[in-house]
Amino acid sequence: MSSPEQKLSAVRVLDPDVASRLPRIVEEADPGRGRATLTWLRNPLQPRSSPLLRIHIRGEPWHHSGVRPYAWSYTPGLGPNGVPVIRVALRRLTWVEQTIRRDRAQEQRVKVGSGIDGILFDRNNPLIEILRPQIEALMPAPEEPVDVHSVIGEPMMHSSPILSRHVQLLYDYAIVPTDVGTRIVHRLGWFDIDIRIQDRAKRAAYAYDIVPVEQTGGISFFVNAIHTDNVRIRYVVHESVRDLVGVFSRETGMVRMVPQQGAEIPYQRSLMVGLRPDDIILSTRTTAAIFAFELAVSMIPFVGVLYDIGQLAYIAATGRTFWGQRVSEQELVVMGALIVLPIGAASTTKAVKALARAKALRRALDEKTLRSIREVADRGFVDAIGALSPKSHARLVRSLEDHFAGKLSFAQLMSTYDRVLGSAYLDALRARMLDKVFTRNFRGFRDPELAAAYERYLAQPKFRRNARAAADPASWAKKQNAATTATTRLRLQRLLGEKYVDVINDAIRGGKIPRSLTPTDIANYDKLVGLGVTNFADIQIAAKKIGGIGEHFEIDHLLEQRFWRNNPSVTSAFDEVSMSQAFLVPKNERVAGEMFRNFGGQRIHYVHTTKTVLLKELIPHGSEAFWTVQQIWDAHAHVFRQLRVDKSIVEAMKTDFRLLAQNLGQTLNTRLPAVSRMRHGSGWPRMYKNPDKPGEWILVR
């Protein structure tokens, strides 16, 4: 079975219009060494001479686990003055460096975050955002976009369940994640504790534990923390409670000594230092106002969405992040309202754009920008906006006009949105609410409060001795009850509804939440791995006799099938599906991670999704017909080398490659290619889809 014929394009290398619409980022990873680079090219059609910006990432190897120590996404600079944004999320043990090249000059190391032309940020100088989530489960999976608030979390409000008025006041606080750390802020402005990463390019880890009110009796508020030397903790406190608030910290030079956020951190007199407040607050008006706004963001679902979309709009309009800038939270919400309304109603576009121009958001209203923001915005909210009647759209626009004219307060504006959007948004939200709670592979919680509670559960000594005894996230969530974990249960009810157990059970029955591995699964896996590398059909027959293998594992063709199927020149009667050499591997990083965590993971040779991603970077899907058998061999051999695959597997792969070479009448040398020849811009060609002509490809050497 072959694909329709593809063509090579005759686009001139110097065509700036085509170059501006090609993918700018080249990712090159070496899982076996724990290294990766992200290269932004000003002109992708001239990789050898184009000015470039390169981010060098170093972390723990992931050739067995499939768990990358980083994730990234790219937002192109849209419009004539748009600023491209490279967003990178890093695990704790990972650090980055940056180099740049101007014109044909040598690459030089610069401070992470610098533009090619210094501190300038414009369409030729991308903005770099580094995020360091402290909850492991919040790291995006491969191919998943790096959404800021999914990575760092959203504000969480806490209040004491004890009825004493004094206790309620002292324990009314918010945990506010930022791009550089976490703030613990009192509702009335009595204290503000700021945990901040100093240099995001370096390894950094911290964990804090707010001593429960049951231990303090509500007469004091204590925070214990452990952090690396790249983290600073400062706090300010109101003079009326200066003797009731305490922060105790322990600094360590080793990231591995810092527990996961959510673990209990007991006070250790000999190791911890009591910090002095950096300032004594005389007025609490400002911090109380911020807290009140964050409470609104947290409690009303669509306000939080407007807040997020407003941040996207601000970055698109100014090319800068909102953190550290003089932009109020209320302004960000209003920006979000301005941006989403045109998405839902063309009839209101003119009025909304007029309002947006008054807010200096012309660039954010570019049609391409709107489309880009819509792609990463909350889908439930966008769907709800689109479902509104023209009359409702007009009502929302009028409320914005009145707000700008001073006739409507911010609280009244939000009340209008609450009435108009509330039921429509909540209906749309129900279809996606599991995504709000669990991470994509259900290996953890996306909600920071639940993630922290689950980490405390896993940190129990009995699970350190026997990880398999711990419940998976879905099973743990179903066991929460009012008697033992009232706070967690209330959080689940708020996110998933009163019958959250039924919601989770329905998702399990529907196959949305994968089943955890069992000793039986591992025993069956061992039987099939024991067959070694053999014909796909032989493994398939054995797998069918056992049953249930496909839920967690993949029978992987060593030579990917697409190189037989997508090349019109292949005319062999060879049955590449059943007769190709194959091997059983974990399906994705979730399965591999569970195998390592609960069963040792010694049997894993590589993870299917990791191999697929690495090969796709070298030879894009759909371009197979343009590559020689030698190049296809070099790509496979190089990827297997990066994955530290046993030589016997590489040797077995030669059989299929010789058949492919014979069918195409080409020569083949089965030696390992030089590493230097496999890098883009220094030997390995790169293929791009022609943005103007579907079915045509651009070859760049």
mmCIF file of N, CA and C in Angstrom, residues 509-627:
data_model
loop_
_atom_site.group_PDB
_atom_site.id
_atom_site.type_symbol
_atom_site.label_atom_id
_atom_site.label_comp_id
_atom_site.label_asym_id
_atom_site.label_seq_id
_atom_site.Cartn_x
_atom_site.Cartn_y
_atom_site.Cartn_z
ATOM 1 N N ARG A 509 -14.461 2.866 32.978
ATOM 2 C CA ARG A 509 -15.204 1.927 32.127
ATOM 3 C C ARG A 509 -15.109 2.313 30.652
ATOM 4 N N GLY A 510 -15.033 3.615 30.384
ATOM 5 C CA GLY A 510 -14.936 4.076 28.995
ATOM 6 C C GLY A 510 -13.529 4.042 28.436
ATOM 7 N N GLY A 511 -12.568 3.587 29.256
ATOM 8 C CA GLY A 511 -11.189 3.478 28.773
ATOM 9 C C GLY A 511 -10.420 4.785 28.775
ATOM 10 N N LYS A 512 -11.004 5.851 29.365
ATOM 11 C CA LYS A 512 -10.315 7.141 29.393
ATOM 12 C C LYS A 512 -9.191 7.153 30.427
ATOM 13 N N ILE A 513 -9.380 6.415 31.526
ATOM 14 C CA ILE A 513 -8.345 6.294 32.546
ATOM 15 C C ILE A 513 -7.720 4.913 32.421
ATOM 16 N N PRO A 514 -6.433 4.828 32.075
ATOM 17 C CA PRO A 514 -5.818 3.514 31.854
ATOM 18 C C PRO A 514 -5.676 2.719 33.147
ATOM 19 N N ARG A 515 -5.765 1.430 32.995
ATOM 20 C CA ARG A 515 -5.610 0.532 34.136
ATOM 21 C C ARG A 515 -4.142 0.454 34.551
ATOM 22 N N SER A 516 -3.875 0.366 35.838
ATOM 23 C CA SER A 516 -2.502 0.259 36.329
ATOM 24 C C SER A 516 -1.929 -1.122 36.020
ATOM 25 N N LEU A 517 -0.611 -1.170 35.911
ATOM 26 C CA LEU A 517 0.059 -2.443 35.682
ATOM 27 C C LEU A 517 -0.063 -3.347 36.900
ATOM 28 N N THR A 518 -0.166 -4.650 36.652
ATOM 29 C CA THR A 518 -0.221 -5.644 37.723
ATOM 30 C C THR A 518 0.933 -6.616 37.550
ATOM 31 N N PRO A 519 1.265 -7.396 38.585
ATOM 32 C CA PRO A 519 2.297 -8.428 38.421
ATOM 33 C C PRO A 519 1.996 -9.383 37.268
ATOM 34 N N THR A 520 0.710 -9.641 37.008
ATOM 35 C CA THR A 520 0.345 -10.520 35.881
ATOM 36 C C THR A 520 0.742 -9.879 34.555
ATOM 37 N N ASP A 521 0.522 -8.563 34.419
ATOM 38 C CA ASP A 521 0.929 -7.867 33.199
ATOM 39 C C ASP A 521 2.425 -8.009 32.969
ATOM 40 N N ILE A 522 3.198 -7.844 34.031
ATOM 41 C CA ILE A 522 4.657 -7.935 33.914
ATOM 42 C C ILE A 522 5.081 -9.361 33.564
ATOM 43 N N ALA A 523 4.423 -10.353 34.175
ATOM 44 C CA ALA A 523 4.747 -11.753 33.864
ATOM 45 C C ALA A 523 4.453 -12.055 32.393
ATOM 46 N N ASN A 524 3.326 -11.562 31.876
ATOM 47 C CA ASN A 524 2.995 -11.770 30.464
ATOM 48 C C ASN A 524 3.974 -11.038 29.551
ATOM 49 N N TYR A 525 4.346 -9.836 29.973
ATOM 50 C CA TYR A 525 5.351 -9.078 29.207
ATOM 51 C C TYR A 525 6.658 -9.856 29.131
ATOM 52 N N ASP A 526 7.077 -10.437 30.271
ATOM 53 C CA ASP A 526 8.327 -11.206 30.299
ATOM 54 C C ASP A 526 8.285 -12.385 29.325
ATOM 55 N N LYS A 527 7.119 -13.028 29.231
ATOM 56 C CA LYS A 527 6.998 -14.171 28.312
ATOM 57 C C LYS A 527 7.244 -13.738 26.871
ATOM 58 N N LEU A 528 6.659 -12.596 26.485
ATOM 59 C CA LEU A 528 6.783 -12.145 25.096
ATOM 60 C C LEU A 528 8.161 -11.557 24.813
ATOM 61 N N VAL A 529 8.724 -10.846 25.785
ATOM 62 C CA VAL A 529 10.082 -10.322 25.605
ATOM 63 C C VAL A 529 11.070 -11.477 25.478
ATOM 64 N N GLY A 530 10.744 -12.591 26.151
ATOM 65 C CA GLY A 530 11.608 -13.765 26.061
ATOM 66 C C GLY A 530 11.722 -14.325 24.651
ATOM 67 N N LEU A 531 10.768 -13.988 23.776
ATOM 68 C CA LEU A 531 10.851 -14.427 22.379
ATOM 69 C C LEU A 531 11.956 -13.695 21.629
ATOM 70 N N GLY A 532 12.405 -12.550 22.183
ATOM 71 C CA GLY A 532 13.445 -11.762 21.529
ATOM 72 C C GLY A 532 12.916 -11.056 20.289
ATOM 73 N N VAL A 533 13.839 -10.671 19.404
ATOM 74 C CA VAL A 533 13.449 -10.054 18.137
ATOM 75 C C VAL A 533 13.066 -11.166 17.170
ATOM 76 N N THR A 534 11.842 -11.097 16.653
ATOM 77 C CA THR A 534 11.372 -12.124 15.725
ATOM 78 C C THR A 534 10.314 -11.510 14.814
ATOM 79 N N ASN A 535 9.699 -12.320 13.972
ATOM 80 C CA ASN A 535 8.660 -11.802 13.086
ATOM 81 C C ASN A 535 7.497 -11.224 13.891
ATOM 82 N N PHE A 536 6.930 -10.142 13.393
ATOM 83 C CA PHE A 536 5.796 -9.497 14.046
ATOM 84 C C PHE A 536 4.673 -10.510 14.275
ATOM 85 N N ALA A 537 4.402 -11.362 13.278
ATOM 86 C CA ALA A 537 3.290 -12.319 13.375
ATOM 87 C C ALA A 537 3.488 -13.296 14.521
ATOM 88 N N ASP A 538 4.727 -13.719 14.764
ATOM 89 C CA ASP A 538 4.983 -14.671 15.850
ATOM 90 C C ASP A 538 4.649 -14.058 17.213
ATOM 91 N N ILE A 539 5.050 -12.793 17.413
ATOM 92 C CA ILE A 539 4.753 -12.124 18.682
ATOM 93 C C ILE A 539 3.252 -11.882 18.797
ATOM 94 N N GLN A 540 2.620 -11.519 17.684
ATOM 95 C CA GLN A 540 1.186 -11.235 17.693
ATOM 96 C C GLN A 540 0.378 -12.468 18.067
ATOM 97 N N ILE A 541 0.746 -13.614 17.516
ATOM 98 C CA ILE A 541 0.038 -14.863 17.824
ATOM 99 C C ILE A 541 0.178 -15.192 19.312
ATOM 100 N N ALA A 542 1.415 -15.052 19.837
ATOM 101 C CA ALA A 542 1.640 -15.333 21.262
ATOM 102 C C ALA A 542 0.881 -14.347 22.142
ATOM 103 N N ALA A 543 0.816 -13.073 21.715
ATOM 104 C CA ALA A 543 0.117 -12.044 22.496
ATOM 105 C C ALA A 543 -1.374 -12.315 22.542
ATOM 106 N N LYS A 544 -1.956 -12.789 21.439
ATOM 107 C CA LYS A 544 -3.392 -13.080 21.403
ATOM 108 C C LYS A 544 -3.749 -14.215 22.354
ATOM 109 N N LYS A 545 -2.851 -15.180 22.510
ATOM 110 C CA LYS A 545 -3.106 -16.293 23.427
ATOM 111 C C LYS A 545 -3.150 -15.805 24.877
ATOM 112 N N ILE A 546 -2.328 -14.784 25.171
ATOM 113 C CA ILE A 546 -2.276 -14.248 26.537
ATOM 114 C C ILE A 546 -3.418 -13.269 26.771
ATOM 115 N N GLY A 547 -3.602 -12.333 25.826
ATOM 116 C CA GLY A 547 -4.660 -11.331 25.928
ATOM 117 C C GLY A 547 -4.275 -10.130 26.778
ATOM 118 N N GLY A 548 -4.803 -8.954 26.423
ATOM 119 C CA GLY A 548 -4.613 -7.745 27.225
ATOM 120 C C GLY A 548 -3.284 -7.048 27.073
ATOM 121 N N ILE A 549 -2.421 -7.538 26.159
ATOM 122 C CA ILE A 549 -1.084 -6.960 26.020
ATOM 123 C C ILE A 549 -1.139 -5.548 25.437
ATOM 124 N N GLY A 550 -2.021 -5.332 24.472
ATOM 125 C CA GLY A 550 -2.050 -4.063 23.751
ATOM 126 C C GLY A 550 -2.433 -2.856 24.589
ATOM 127 N N GLU A 551 -2.956 -3.072 25.792
ATOM 128 C CA GLU A 551 -3.348 -1.957 26.646
ATOM 129 C C GLU A 551 -2.139 -1.177 27.143
ATOM 130 N N HIS A 552 -1.011 -1.883 27.353
ATOM 131 C CA HIS A 552 0.169 -1.238 27.923
ATOM 132 C C HIS A 552 1.411 -1.338 27.044
ATOM 133 N N PHE A 553 1.423 -2.281 26.099
ATOM 134 C CA PHE A 553 2.649 -2.543 25.346
ATOM 135 C C PHE A 553 2.391 -2.489 23.839
ATOM 136 N N GLU A 554 3.454 -2.356 23.091
ATOM 137 C CA GLU A 554 3.368 -2.222 21.644
ATOM 138 C C GLU A 554 4.335 -3.205 20.995
ATOM 139 N N ILE A 555 3.851 -3.924 19.974
ATOM 140 C CA ILE A 555 4.762 -4.751 19.177
ATOM 141 C C ILE A 555 5.350 -3.830 18.119
ATOM 142 N N ASP A 556 6.581 -3.453 18.286
ATOM 143 C CA ASP A 556 7.183 -2.396 17.466
ATOM 144 C C ASP A 556 8.003 -2.972 16.319
ATOM 145 N N HIS A 557 7.676 -2.556 15.079
ATOM 146 C CA HIS A 557 8.508 -2.912 13.934
ATOM 147 C C HIS A 557 9.834 -2.152 14.036
ATOM 148 N N LEU A 558 10.948 -2.868 13.978
ATOM 149 C CA LEU A 558 12.246 -2.192 14.075
ATOM 150 C C LEU A 558 12.412 -1.202 12.933
ATOM 151 N N LEU A 559 12.126 -1.633 11.701
ATOM 152 C CA LEU A 559 12.067 -0.722 10.554
ATOM 153 C C LEU A 559 10.615 -0.267 10.435
ATOM 154 N N GLU A 560 10.374 1.004 10.695
ATOM 155 C CA GLU A 560 8.996 1.476 10.751
ATOM 156 C C GLU A 560 8.256 1.213 9.440
ATOM 157 N N GLN A 561 6.999 0.793 9.569
ATOM 158 C CA GLN A 561 6.210 0.399 8.404
ATOM 159 C C GLN A 561 6.046 1.517 7.385
ATOM 160 N N ARG A 562 6.079 2.751 7.830
ATOM 161 C CA ARG A 562 5.830 3.862 6.905
ATOM 162 C C ARG A 562 6.858 3.908 5.773
ATOM 163 N N PHE A 563 8.024 3.328 5.988
ATOM 164 C CA PHE A 563 9.043 3.358 4.938
ATOM 165 C C PHE A 563 8.765 2.325 3.846
ATOM 166 N N TRP A 564 7.911 1.345 4.127
ATOM 167 C CA TRP A 564 7.414 0.443 3.087
ATOM 168 C C TRP A 564 6.158 1.031 2.434
ATOM 169 N N ARG A 565 5.264 1.559 3.260
ATOM 170 C CA ARG A 565 3.939 1.950 2.779
ATOM 171 C C ARG A 565 3.921 3.285 2.038
ATOM 172 N N ASN A 566 4.757 4.241 2.460
ATOM 173 C CA ASN A 566 4.662 5.602 1.932
ATOM 174 C C ASN A 566 5.641 5.890 0.804
ATOM 175 N N ASN A 567 6.176 4.838 0.194
ATOM 176 C CA ASN A 567 7.095 5.026 -0.927
ATOM 177 C C ASN A 567 6.509 4.337 -2.164
ATOM 178 N N PRO A 568 6.050 5.108 -3.154
ATOM 179 C CA PRO A 568 5.430 4.508 -4.345
ATOM 180 C C PRO A 568 6.365 3.587 -5.120
ATOM 181 N N SER A 569 7.674 3.738 -4.910
ATOM 182 C CA SER A 569 8.645 2.919 -5.657
ATOM 183 C C SER A 569 8.775 1.516 -5.100
ATOM 184 N N VAL A 570 8.263 1.263 -3.894
ATOM 185 C CA VAL A 570 8.335 -0.075 -3.304
ATOM 186 C C VAL A 570 7.253 -0.945 -3.929
ATOM 187 N N THR A 571 7.669 -2.004 -4.597
ATOM 188 C CA THR A 571 6.709 -2.872 -5.302
ATOM 189 C C THR A 571 6.773 -4.315 -4.820
ATOM 190 N N SER A 572 7.493 -4.559 -3.725
ATOM 191 C CA SER A 572 7.696 -5.925 -3.251
ATOM 192 C C SER A 572 6.401 -6.549 -2.752
ATOM 193 N N ALA A 573 6.302 -7.859 -2.897
ATOM 194 C CA ALA A 573 5.166 -8.607 -2.352
ATOM 195 C C ALA A 573 5.415 -8.979 -0.892
ATOM 196 N N PHE A 574 6.558 -8.540 -0.355
ATOM 197 C CA PHE A 574 6.914 -8.833 1.029
ATOM 198 C C PHE A 574 5.866 -8.242 1.981
ATOM 199 N N ASP A 575 5.374 -9.070 2.890
ATOM 200 C CA ASP A 575 4.365 -8.632 3.856
ATOM 201 C C ASP A 575 5.076 -7.979 5.038
ATOM 202 N N GLU A 576 5.226 -6.638 4.944
ATOM 203 C CA GLU A 576 6.009 -5.945 5.971
ATOM 204 C C GLU A 576 5.304 -5.927 7.321
ATOM 205 N N VAL A 577 3.978 -6.110 7.338
ATOM 206 C CA VAL A 577 3.250 -6.069 8.603
ATOM 207 C C VAL A 577 3.570 -7.293 9.448
ATOM 208 N N SER A 578 3.425 -8.470 8.874
ATOM 209 C CA SER A 578 3.562 -9.691 9.664
ATOM 210 C C SER A 578 4.970 -10.278 9.649
ATOM 211 N N MET A 579 5.731 -10.022 8.574
ATOM 212 C CA MET A 579 7.035 -10.681 8.433
ATOM 213 C C MET A 579 8.209 -9.821 8.885
ATOM 214 N N SER A 580 7.998 -8.517 9.122
ATOM 215 C CA SER A 580 9.092 -7.648 9.564
ATOM 216 C C SER A 580 9.554 -8.032 10.961
ATOM 217 N N GLN A 581 10.822 -7.705 11.245
ATOM 218 C CA GLN A 581 11.382 -7.958 12.569
ATOM 219 C C GLN A 581 10.755 -6.989 13.576
ATOM 220 N N ALA A 582 10.382 -7.523 14.739
ATOM 221 C CA ALA A 582 9.677 -6.711 15.729
ATOM 222 C C ALA A 582 10.103 -7.101 17.136
ATOM 223 N N PHE A 583 9.693 -6.258 18.086
ATOM 224 C CA PHE A 583 10.082 -6.458 19.481
ATOM 225 C C PHE A 583 9.018 -5.810 20.361
ATOM 226 N N LEU A 584 8.747 -6.386 21.539
ATOM 227 C CA LEU A 584 7.726 -5.840 22.435
ATOM 228 C C LEU A 584 8.344 -4.769 23.339
ATOM 229 N N VAL A 585 7.711 -3.574 23.375
ATOM 230 C CA VAL A 585 8.220 -2.457 24.177
ATOM 231 C C VAL A 585 7.062 -1.770 24.893
ATOM 232 N N PRO A 586 7.346 -0.998 25.959
ATOM 233 C CA PRO A 586 6.284 -0.204 26.600
ATOM 234 C C PRO A 586 5.691 0.799 25.615
ATOM 235 N N LYS A 587 4.383 1.019 25.714
ATOM 236 C CA LYS A 587 3.692 1.866 24.748
ATOM 237 C C LYS A 587 4.075 3.334 24.885
ATOM 238 N N ASN A 588 4.233 3.825 26.113
ATOM 239 C CA ASN A 588 4.522 5.241 26.312
ATOM 240 C C ASN A 588 5.265 5.435 27.625
ATOM 241 N N GLU A 589 5.546 6.714 27.945
ATOM 242 C CA GLU A 589 6.343 7.008 29.143
ATOM 243 C C GLU A 589 5.587 6.690 30.429
ATOM 244 N N ARG A 590 4.241 6.719 30.400
ATOM 245 C CA ARG A 590 3.490 6.367 31.605
ATOM 246 C C ARG A 590 3.729 4.920 31.977
ATOM 247 N N VAL A 591 3.645 4.033 30.982
ATOM 248 C CA VAL A 591 3.851 2.602 31.239
ATOM 249 C C VAL A 591 5.285 2.345 31.682
ATOM 250 N N ALA A 592 6.246 2.943 30.981
ATOM 251 C CA ALA A 592 7.655 2.746 31.345
ATOM 252 C C ALA A 592 7.927 3.256 32.755
ATOM 253 N N GLY A 593 7.361 4.437 33.082
ATOM 254 C CA GLY A 593 7.561 4.984 34.417
ATOM 255 C C GLY A 593 7.006 4.081 35.497
ATOM 256 N N GLU A 594 5.838 3.496 35.239
ATOM 257 C CA GLU A 594 5.234 2.587 36.213
ATOM 258 C C GLU A 594 6.052 1.306 36.347
ATOM 259 N N MET A 595 6.630 0.850 35.231
ATOM 260 C CA MET A 595 7.478 -0.346 35.292
ATOM 261 C C MET A 595 8.718 -0.087 36.141
ATOM 262 N N PHE A 596 9.333 1.101 35.976
ATOM 263 C CA PHE A 596 10.509 1.441 36.768
ATOM 264 C C PHE A 596 10.145 1.612 38.239
ATOM 265 N N ARG A 597 9.037 2.317 38.488
ATOM 266 C CA ARG A 597 8.668 2.661 39.856
ATOM 267 C C ARG A 597 8.243 1.432 40.649
ATOM 268 N N ASN A 598 7.493 0.541 40.011
ATOM 269 C CA ASN A 598 6.894 -0.569 40.751
ATOM 270 C C ASN A 598 7.545 -1.926 40.500
ATOM 271 N N PHE A 599 8.277 -2.055 39.373
ATOM 272 C CA PHE A 599 8.779 -3.389 39.027
ATOM 273 C C PHE A 599 10.257 -3.391 38.618
ATOM 274 N N GLY A 600 10.955 -2.288 38.833
ATOM 275 C CA GLY A 600 12.394 -2.279 38.547
ATOM 276 C C GLY A 600 12.759 -1.786 37.172
ATOM 277 N N GLY A 601 12.025 -2.193 36.129
ATOM 278 C CA GLY A 601 12.232 -1.675 34.781
ATOM 279 C C GLY A 601 13.468 -2.175 34.070
ATOM 280 N N GLN A 602 14.142 -3.219 34.607
ATOM 281 C CA GLN A 602 15.378 -3.671 33.973
ATOM 282 C C GLN A 602 15.158 -4.233 32.572
ATOM 283 N N ARG A 603 13.939 -4.674 32.262
ATOM 284 C CA ARG A 603 13.687 -5.352 30.994
ATOM 285 C C ARG A 603 13.526 -4.378 29.829
ATOM 286 N N ILE A 604 13.315 -3.094 30.118
ATOM 287 C CA ILE A 604 12.976 -2.144 29.063
ATOM 288 C C ILE A 604 14.188 -1.859 28.176
ATOM 289 N N HIS A 605 13.995 -1.957 26.869
ATOM 290 C CA HIS A 605 15.043 -1.587 25.918
ATOM 291 C C HIS A 605 14.821 -0.180 25.373
ATOM 292 N N TYR A 606 13.591 0.135 25.066
ATOM 293 C CA TYR A 606 13.259 1.502 24.678
ATOM 294 C C TYR A 606 11.745 1.661 24.747
ATOM 295 N N VAL A 607 11.301 2.920 24.687
ATOM 296 C CA VAL A 607 9.875 3.234 24.753
ATOM 297 C C VAL A 607 9.410 3.598 23.347
ATOM 298 N N HIS A 608 8.270 3.032 22.948
ATOM 299 C CA HIS A 608 7.796 3.183 21.570
ATOM 300 C C HIS A 608 7.639 4.645 21.171
ATOM 301 N N THR A 609 6.984 5.443 22.013
ATOM 302 C CA THR A 609 6.736 6.836 21.644
ATOM 303 C C THR A 609 8.032 7.628 21.534
ATOM 304 N N THR A 610 9.033 7.303 22.355
ATOM 305 C CA THR A 610 10.317 8.021 22.293
ATOM 306 C C THR A 610 11.008 7.756 20.967
ATOM 307 N N LYS A 611 11.034 6.495 20.542
ATOM 308 C CA LYS A 611 11.650 6.149 19.256
ATOM 309 C C LYS A 611 10.930 6.855 18.115
ATOM 310 N N THR A 612 9.596 6.870 18.150
ATOM 311 C CA THR A 612 8.815 7.487 17.078
ATOM 312 C C THR A 612 9.113 8.975 16.952
ATOM 313 N N VAL A 613 9.187 9.673 18.089
ATOM 314 C CA VAL A 613 9.449 11.121 18.076
ATOM 315 C C VAL A 613 10.841 11.414 17.517
ATOM 316 N N LEU A 614 11.848 10.639 17.934
ATOM 317 C CA LEU A 614 13.214 10.876 17.467
ATOM 318 C C LEU A 614 13.336 10.649 15.961
ATOM 319 N N LEU A 615 12.688 9.599 15.450
ATOM 320 C CA LEU A 615 12.744 9.331 14.009
ATOM 321 C C LEU A 615 12.009 10.401 13.205
ATOM 322 N N LYS A 616 10.917 10.885 13.765
ATOM 323 C CA LYS A 616 10.141 11.916 13.068
ATOM 324 C C LYS A 616 10.943 13.203 12.925
ATOM 325 N N GLU A 617 11.805 13.515 13.887
ATOM 326 C CA GLU A 617 12.646 14.705 13.798
ATOM 327 C C GLU A 617 13.635 14.587 12.640
ATOM 328 N N LEU A 618 14.118 13.380 12.383
ATOM 329 C CA LEU A 618 15.085 13.176 11.301
ATOM 330 C C LEU A 618 14.402 13.017 9.952
ATOM 331 N N ILE A 619 13.323 12.241 9.910
ATOM 332 C CA ILE A 619 12.596 11.991 8.666
ATOM 333 C C ILE A 619 11.107 12.228 8.924
ATOM 334 N N PRO A 620 10.576 13.384 8.536
ATOM 335 C CA PRO A 620 9.165 13.701 8.828
ATOM 336 C C PRO A 620 8.204 12.733 8.144
ATOM 337 N N HIS A 621 7.073 12.518 8.768
ATOM 338 C CA HIS A 621 6.029 11.672 8.183
ATOM 339 C C HIS A 621 5.569 12.267 6.850
ATOM 340 N N GLY A 622 5.473 11.421 5.838
ATOM 341 C CA GLY A 622 5.036 11.852 4.521
ATOM 342 C C GLY A 622 6.160 12.118 3.544
ATOM 343 N N SER A 623 7.395 12.232 4.069
ATOM 344 C CA SER A 623 8.532 12.533 3.173
ATOM 345 C C SER A 623 9.376 11.298 2.869
ATOM 346 N N GLU A 624 8.872 10.112 3.221
ATOM 347 C CA GLU A 624 9.683 8.883 3.149
ATOM 348 C C GLU A 624 10.258 8.621 1.765
ATOM 349 N N ALA A 625 9.527 8.957 0.713
ATOM 350 C CA ALA A 625 9.957 8.611 -0.645
ATOM 351 C C ALA A 625 11.197 9.377 -1.085
ATOM 352 N N PHE A 626 11.540 10.463 -0.401
ATOM 353 C CA PHE A 626 12.669 11.292 -0.818
ATOM 354 C C PHE A 626 13.996 10.850 -0.205
ATOM 355 N N TRP A 627 13.968 9.843 0.636
ATOM 356 C CA TRP A 627 15.179 9.434 1.334
ATOM 357 C C TRP A 627 15.684 8.106 0.775
#
